[in-house]
């Protein structure tokens, strides 16, 4: 499965979901590759010392002779997990690929070369629907949409679903929405329950049963370059992301 974690809204939990879901899958013994496609490089920073990174996905997408296998790094604290790091250079990719006929297919071609080495490929995407996210959706077999439990939770969802439909129509007919997951849920509020119902109306059975609640532990763990499973294994976040990984596997 090649799973893009996508929502063009910023700060909804894409990176937190990408790093913890990939850790959960890797800890089950599944060979997992986390591709960081966000120029902010938060996923990379959560696992690697970015000062030791030289080549990144930017080079893979722009240079013919650099491939994912050349840039992936193992994560020291998580067996079976590799990361393809990003860098701020990715922010310049639009202009770099402008006019290239295969610009939307670059990632797909590169993932094709390594996909037999992994059971799962997880792609963390930036908060835009530009060329980077389109590359992720063209390369992916499935999309997972994190939705922040907030008053404006569903704002922009139409654009996302429309983009997914356009990509399905042409570039990637196999693409499927695996599911949507509610993040930063605060179970004490009535509003949160209300929002959950609204989200369920849009996504129906695609909405994961697992809800990721708001947790300081989840917020802290990347700073220590750890997933929630080693940083706070007994926290609600660890339990919930483990549950989410089980649900993801049940939908494979
Ligand atoms: N369940 C949670 N509880 C508390 N804080 C969270 C939770 N999930 C994410 N956060 C925090 O919220 C912020 C945004 O999360 P994250 O970086 O995962 O979102 P994102 O969608 O990847 O953002 P961007 O669009 O900028 O890439 C981060 O500071 C993160 O630590
Ligand atoms: Mg992010």
mmCIF file with all atom_site columns, N, CA and C in Angstrom, residues 112-153:
data_model
loop_
_atom_site.group_PDB
_atom_site.id
_atom_site.type_symbol
_atom_site.label_atom_id
_atom_site.label_alt_id
_atom_site.label_comp_id
_atom_site.label_asym_id
_atom_site.label_entity_id
_atom_site.label_seq_id
_atom_site.pdbx_PDB_ins_code
_atom_site.Cartn_x
_atom_site.Cartn_y
_atom_site.Cartn_z
_atom_site.occupancy
_atom_site.B_iso_or_equiv
_atom_site.pdbx_formal_charge
_atom_site.auth_seq_id
_atom_site.auth_comp_id
_atom_site.auth_asym_id
_atom_site.auth_atom_id
_atom_site.pdbx_PDB_model_num
ATOM 1   N N  . UNK A 1 112 ? 7.989   3.422  -7.898 1.00 0.00 ? 112 UNK A N  1
ATOM 2   C CA . UNK A 1 112 ? 7.940   2.160  -8.645 1.00 0.00 ? 112 UNK A CA 1
ATOM 3   C C  . UNK A 1 112 ? 9.257   1.380  -8.489 1.00 0.00 ? 112 UNK A C  1
ATOM 4   N N  . UNK A 1 113 ? 10.359  2.103  -8.453 1.00 0.00 ? 113 UNK A N  1
ATOM 5   C CA . UNK A 1 113 ? 11.675  1.457  -8.382 1.00 0.00 ? 113 UNK A CA 1
ATOM 6   C C  . UNK A 1 113 ? 11.952  0.806  -7.027 1.00 0.00 ? 113 UNK A C  1
ATOM 7   N N  . UNK A 1 114 ? 11.317  1.310  -5.962 1.00 0.00 ? 114 UNK A N  1
ATOM 8   C CA . UNK A 1 114 ? 11.635  0.779  -4.627 1.00 0.00 ? 114 UNK A CA 1
ATOM 9   C C  . UNK A 1 114 ? 10.477  0.017  -3.974 1.00 0.00 ? 114 UNK A C  1
ATOM 10  N N  . UNK A 1 115 ? 9.312   0.046  -4.594 1.00 0.00 ? 115 UNK A N  1
ATOM 11  C CA . UNK A 1 115 ? 8.137   -0.431 -3.853 1.00 0.00 ? 115 UNK A CA 1
ATOM 12  C C  . UNK A 1 115 ? 8.190   -1.898 -3.461 1.00 0.00 ? 115 UNK A C  1
ATOM 13  N N  . UNK A 1 116 ? 8.948   -2.703 -4.193 1.00 0.00 ? 116 UNK A N  1
ATOM 14  C CA . UNK A 1 116 ? 9.044   -4.111 -3.813 1.00 0.00 ? 116 UNK A CA 1
ATOM 15  C C  . UNK A 1 116 ? 9.886   -4.323 -2.556 1.00 0.00 ? 116 UNK A C  1
ATOM 16  N N  . UNK A 1 117 ? 10.644  -3.320 -2.167 1.00 0.00 ? 117 UNK A N  1
ATOM 17  C CA . UNK A 1 117 ? 11.458  -3.442 -0.952 1.00 0.00 ? 117 UNK A CA 1
ATOM 18  C C  . UNK A 1 117 ? 10.651  -3.122 0.308  1.00 0.00 ? 117 UNK A C  1
ATOM 19  N N  . UNK A 1 118 ? 9.422   -2.644 0.147  1.00 0.00 ? 118 UNK A N  1
ATOM 20  C CA . UNK A 1 118 ? 8.628   -2.226 1.311  1.00 0.00 ? 118 UNK A CA 1
ATOM 21  C C  . UNK A 1 118 ? 7.226   -2.834 1.300  1.00 0.00 ? 118 UNK A C  1
ATOM 22  N N  . UNK A 1 119 ? 6.688   -3.022 2.500  1.00 0.00 ? 119 UNK A N  1
ATOM 23  C CA . UNK A 1 119 ? 5.294   -3.441 2.616  1.00 0.00 ? 119 UNK A CA 1
ATOM 24  C C  . UNK A 1 119 ? 4.375   -2.225 2.587  1.00 0.00 ? 119 UNK A C  1
ATOM 25  N N  . UNK A 1 120 ? 4.873   -1.105 3.118  1.00 0.00 ? 120 UNK A N  1
ATOM 26  C CA . UNK A 1 120 ? 4.072   0.114  3.208  1.00 0.00 ? 120 UNK A CA 1
ATOM 27  C C  . UNK A 1 120 ? 4.907   1.323  2.826  1.00 0.00 ? 120 UNK A C  1
ATOM 28  N N  . UNK A 1 121 ? 4.339   2.194  2.017  1.00 0.00 ? 121 UNK A N  1
ATOM 29  C CA . UNK A 1 121 ? 4.976   3.484  1.759  1.00 0.00 ? 121 UNK A CA 1
ATOM 30  C C  . UNK A 1 121 ? 3.992   4.556  2.219  1.00 0.00 ? 121 UNK A C  1
ATOM 31  N N  . UNK A 1 122 ? 4.449   5.423  3.117  1.00 0.00 ? 122 UNK A N  1
ATOM 32  C CA . UNK A 1 122 ? 3.585   6.494  3.635  1.00 0.00 ? 122 UNK A CA 1
ATOM 33  C C  . UNK A 1 122 ? 4.165   7.821  3.146  1.00 0.00 ? 122 UNK A C  1
ATOM 34  N N  . UNK A 1 123 ? 3.311   8.672  2.595  1.00 0.00 ? 123 UNK A N  1
ATOM 35  C CA . UNK A 1 123 ? 3.796   9.948  2.056  1.00 0.00 ? 123 UNK A CA 1
ATOM 36  C C  . UNK A 1 123 ? 3.170   11.107 2.835  1.00 0.00 ? 123 UNK A C  1
ATOM 37  N N  . UNK A 1 124 ? 4.019   11.911 3.449  1.00 0.00 ? 124 UNK A N  1
ATOM 38  C CA . UNK A 1 124 ? 3.546   13.112 4.160  1.00 0.00 ? 124 UNK A CA 1
ATOM 39  C C  . UNK A 1 124 ? 3.560   14.268 3.164  1.00 0.00 ? 124 UNK A C  1
ATOM 40  N N  . UNK A 1 125 ? 2.449   14.973 3.038  1.00 0.00 ? 125 UNK A N  1
ATOM 41  C CA . UNK A 1 125 ? 2.346   16.025 2.022  1.00 0.00 ? 125 UNK A CA 1
ATOM 42  C C  . UNK A 1 125 ? 2.214   17.417 2.649  1.00 0.00 ? 125 UNK A C  1
ATOM 43  N N  . UNK A 1 126 ? 2.534   18.449 1.880  1.00 0.00 ? 126 UNK A N  1
ATOM 44  C CA . UNK A 1 126 ? 2.437   19.821 2.400  1.00 0.00 ? 126 UNK A CA 1
ATOM 45  C C  . UNK A 1 126 ? 0.993   20.334 2.357  1.00 0.00 ? 126 UNK A C  1
ATOM 46  N N  . UNK A 1 127 ? 0.728   21.446 3.021  1.00 0.00 ? 127 UNK A N  1
ATOM 47  C CA . UNK A 1 127 ? -0.640  21.981 3.043  1.00 0.00 ? 127 UNK A CA 1
ATOM 48  C C  . UNK A 1 127 ? -0.985  22.783 1.777  1.00 0.00 ? 127 UNK A C  1
ATOM 49  N N  . UNK A 1 128 ? -0.897  22.129 0.637  1.00 0.00 ? 128 UNK A N  1
ATOM 50  C CA . UNK A 1 128 ? -1.301  22.765 -0.624 1.00 0.00 ? 128 UNK A CA 1
ATOM 51  C C  . UNK A 1 128 ? -1.844  21.668 -1.523 1.00 0.00 ? 128 UNK A C  1
ATOM 52  N N  . UNK A 1 129 ? -2.488  22.084 -2.610 1.00 0.00 ? 129 UNK A N  1
ATOM 53  C CA . UNK A 1 129 ? -2.903  21.102 -3.613 1.00 0.00 ? 129 UNK A CA 1
ATOM 54  C C  . UNK A 1 129 ? -2.072  21.298 -4.875 1.00 0.00 ? 129 UNK A C  1
ATOM 55  N N  . UNK A 1 130 ? -0.854  21.764 -4.713 1.00 0.00 ? 130 UNK A N  1
ATOM 56  C CA . UNK A 1 130 ? 0.034   22.040 -5.851 1.00 0.00 ? 130 UNK A CA 1
ATOM 57  C C  . UNK A 1 130 ? 0.732   20.797 -6.368 1.00 0.00 ? 130 UNK A C  1
ATOM 58  N N  . UNK A 1 131 ? 1.783   21.022 -7.108 1.00 0.00 ? 131 UNK A N  1
ATOM 59  C CA . UNK A 1 131 ? 2.455   19.953 -7.850 1.00 0.00 ? 131 UNK A CA 1
ATOM 60  C C  . UNK A 1 131 ? 3.002   18.847 -6.934 1.00 0.00 ? 131 UNK A C  1
ATOM 61  N N  . UNK A 1 132 ? 3.386   19.206 -5.710 1.00 0.00 ? 132 UNK A N  1
ATOM 62  C CA . UNK A 1 132 ? 3.952   18.202 -4.796 1.00 0.00 ? 132 UNK A CA 1
ATOM 63  C C  . UNK A 1 132 ? 2.863   17.231 -4.356 1.00 0.00 ? 132 UNK A C  1
ATOM 64  N N  . UNK A 1 133 ? 1.730   17.785 -3.927 1.00 0.00 ? 133 UNK A N  1
ATOM 65  C CA . UNK A 1 133 ? 0.634   16.934 -3.468 1.00 0.00 ? 133 UNK A CA 1
ATOM 66  C C  . UNK A 1 133 ? 0.084   16.113 -4.630 1.00 0.00 ? 133 UNK A C  1
ATOM 67  N N  . UNK A 1 134 ? 0.020   16.708 -5.811 1.00 0.00 ? 134 UNK A N  1
ATOM 68  C CA . UNK A 1 134 ? -0.446  15.949 -6.972 1.00 0.00 ? 134 UNK A CA 1
ATOM 69  C C  . UNK A 1 134 ? 0.514   14.790 -7.256 1.00 0.00 ? 134 UNK A C  1
ATOM 70  N N  . UNK A 1 135 ? 1.807   15.012 -7.148 1.00 0.00 ? 135 UNK A N  1
ATOM 71  C CA . UNK A 1 135 ? 2.773   13.919 -7.299 1.00 0.00 ? 135 UNK A CA 1
ATOM 72  C C  . UNK A 1 135 ? 2.478   12.792 -6.310 1.00 0.00 ? 135 UNK A C  1
ATOM 73  N N  . UNK A 1 136 ? 2.153   13.163 -5.071 1.00 0.00 ? 136 UNK A N  1
ATOM 74  C CA . UNK A 1 136 ? 1.846   12.152 -4.048 1.00 0.00 ? 136 UNK A CA 1
ATOM 75  C C  . UNK A 1 136 ? 0.587   11.371 -4.430 1.00 0.00 ? 136 UNK A C  1
ATOM 76  N N  . UNK A 1 137 ? -0.432  12.083 -4.887 1.00 0.00 ? 137 UNK A N  1
ATOM 77  C CA . UNK A 1 137 ? -1.707  11.421 -5.208 1.00 0.00 ? 137 UNK A CA 1
ATOM 78  C C  . UNK A 1 137 ? -1.614  10.579 -6.481 1.00 0.00 ? 137 UNK A C  1
ATOM 79  N N  . UNK A 1 138 ? -0.713  10.930 -7.362 1.00 0.00 ? 138 UNK A N  1
ATOM 80  C CA . UNK A 1 138 ? -0.511  10.129 -8.572 1.00 0.00 ? 138 UNK A CA 1
ATOM 81  C C  . UNK A 1 138 ? 0.274   8.861  -8.229 1.00 0.00 ? 138 UNK A C  1
ATOM 82  N N  . UNK A 1 139 ? 1.172   8.978  -7.254 1.00 0.00 ? 139 UNK A N  1
ATOM 83  C CA . UNK A 1 139 ? 1.983   7.825  -6.857 1.00 0.00 ? 139 UNK A CA 1
ATOM 84  C C  . UNK A 1 139 ? 1.226   6.866  -5.937 1.00 0.00 ? 139 UNK A C  1
ATOM 85  N N  . UNK A 1 140 ? 0.215   7.373  -5.233 1.00 0.00 ? 140 UNK A N  1
ATOM 86  C CA . UNK A 1 140 ? -0.421  6.610  -4.150 1.00 0.00 ? 140 UNK A CA 1
ATOM 87  C C  . UNK A 1 140 ? -1.443  5.594  -4.639 1.00 0.00 ? 140 UNK A C  1
ATOM 88  N N  . UNK A 1 141 ? -1.652  4.568  -3.819 1.00 0.00 ? 141 UNK A N  1
ATOM 89  C CA . UNK A 1 141 ? -2.792  3.686  -4.065 1.00 0.00 ? 141 UNK A CA 1
ATOM 90  C C  . UNK A 1 141 ? -3.982  4.145  -3.214 1.00 0.00 ? 141 UNK A C  1
ATOM 91  N N  . UNK A 1 142 ? -3.682  4.792  -2.094 1.00 0.00 ? 142 UNK A N  1
ATOM 92  C CA . UNK A 1 142 ? -4.732  5.216  -1.170 1.00 0.00 ? 142 UNK A CA 1
ATOM 93  C C  . UNK A 1 142 ? -4.413  6.586  -0.570 1.00 0.00 ? 142 UNK A C  1
ATOM 94  N N  . UNK A 1 143 ? -5.470  7.265  -0.096 1.00 0.00 ? 143 UNK A N  1
ATOM 95  C CA . UNK A 1 143 ? -5.306  8.537  0.605  1.00 0.00 ? 143 UNK A CA 1
ATOM 96  C C  . UNK A 1 143 ? -5.910  8.425  1.989  1.00 0.00 ? 143 UNK A C  1
ATOM 97  N N  . UNK A 1 144 ? -5.213  8.979  2.970  1.00 0.00 ? 144 UNK A N  1
ATOM 98  C CA . UNK A 1 144 ? -5.770  9.090  4.312  1.00 0.00 ? 144 UNK A CA 1
ATOM 99  C C  . UNK A 1 144 ? -5.866  10.592 4.621  1.00 0.00 ? 144 UNK A C  1
ATOM 100 N N  . UNK A 1 145 ? -7.047  11.026 5.031  1.00 0.00 ? 145 UNK A N  1
ATOM 101 C CA . UNK A 1 145 ? -7.266  12.450 5.271  1.00 0.00 ? 145 UNK A CA 1
ATOM 102 C C  . UNK A 1 145 ? -7.414  12.726 6.761  1.00 0.00 ? 145 UNK A C  1
ATOM 103 N N  . UNK A 1 146 ? -6.438  13.366 7.379  1.00 0.00 ? 146 UNK A N  1
ATOM 104 C CA . UNK A 1 146 ? -6.605  13.767 8.779  1.00 0.00 ? 146 UNK A CA 1
ATOM 105 C C  . UNK A 1 146 ? -7.465  15.035 8.829  1.00 0.00 ? 146 UNK A C  1
ATOM 106 N N  . UNK A 1 147 ? -8.411  15.061 9.741  1.00 0.00 ? 147 UNK A N  1
ATOM 107 C CA . UNK A 1 147 ? -9.286  16.224 9.864  1.00 0.00 ? 147 UNK A CA 1
ATOM 108 C C  . UNK A 1 147 ? -9.264  16.712 11.298 1.00 0.00 ? 147 UNK A C  1
ATOM 109 N N  . UNK A 1 148 ? -8.846  17.938 11.452 1.00 0.00 ? 148 UNK A N  1
ATOM 110 C CA . UNK A 1 148 ? -8.757  18.490 12.806 1.00 0.00 ? 148 UNK A CA 1
ATOM 111 C C  . UNK A 1 148 ? -10.152 18.773 13.334 1.00 0.00 ? 148 UNK A C  1
ATOM 112 N N  . UNK A 1 149 ? -10.392 18.343 14.556 1.00 0.00 ? 149 UNK A N  1
ATOM 113 C CA . UNK A 1 149 ? -11.665 18.605 15.192 1.00 0.00 ? 149 UNK A CA 1
ATOM 114 C C  . UNK A 1 149 ? -11.740 20.092 15.533 1.00 0.00 ? 149 UNK A C  1
ATOM 115 N N  . UNK A 1 150 ? -12.309 20.867 14.619 1.00 0.00 ? 150 UNK A N  1
ATOM 116 C CA . UNK A 1 150 ? -12.432 22.303 14.872 1.00 0.00 ? 150 UNK A CA 1
ATOM 117 C C  . UNK A 1 150 ? -13.649 22.811 14.118 1.00 0.00 ? 150 UNK A C  1
ATOM 118 N N  . UNK A 1 151 ? -14.045 24.018 14.439 1.00 0.00 ? 151 UNK A N  1
ATOM 119 C CA . UNK A 1 151 ? -15.263 24.573 13.865 1.00 0.00 ? 151 UNK A CA 1
ATOM 120 C C  . UNK A 1 151 ? -15.214 24.592 12.333 1.00 0.00 ? 151 UNK A C  1
ATOM 121 N N  . UNK A 1 152 ? -14.039 24.850 11.771 1.00 0.00 ? 152 UNK A N  1
ATOM 122 C CA . UNK A 1 152 ? -13.905 24.918 10.312 1.00 0.00 ? 152 UNK A CA 1
ATOM 123 C C  . UNK A 1 152 ? -13.365 23.615 9.725  1.00 0.00 ? 152 UNK A C  1
ATOM 124 N N  . UNK A 1 153 ? -13.588 22.515 10.441 1.00 0.00 ? 153 UNK A N  1
ATOM 125 C CA . UNK A 1 153 ? -12.985 21.230 10.069 1.00 0.00 ? 153 UNK A CA 1
ATOM 126 C C  . UNK A 1 153 ? -13.134 20.872 8.593  1.00 0.00 ? 153 UNK A C  1
#
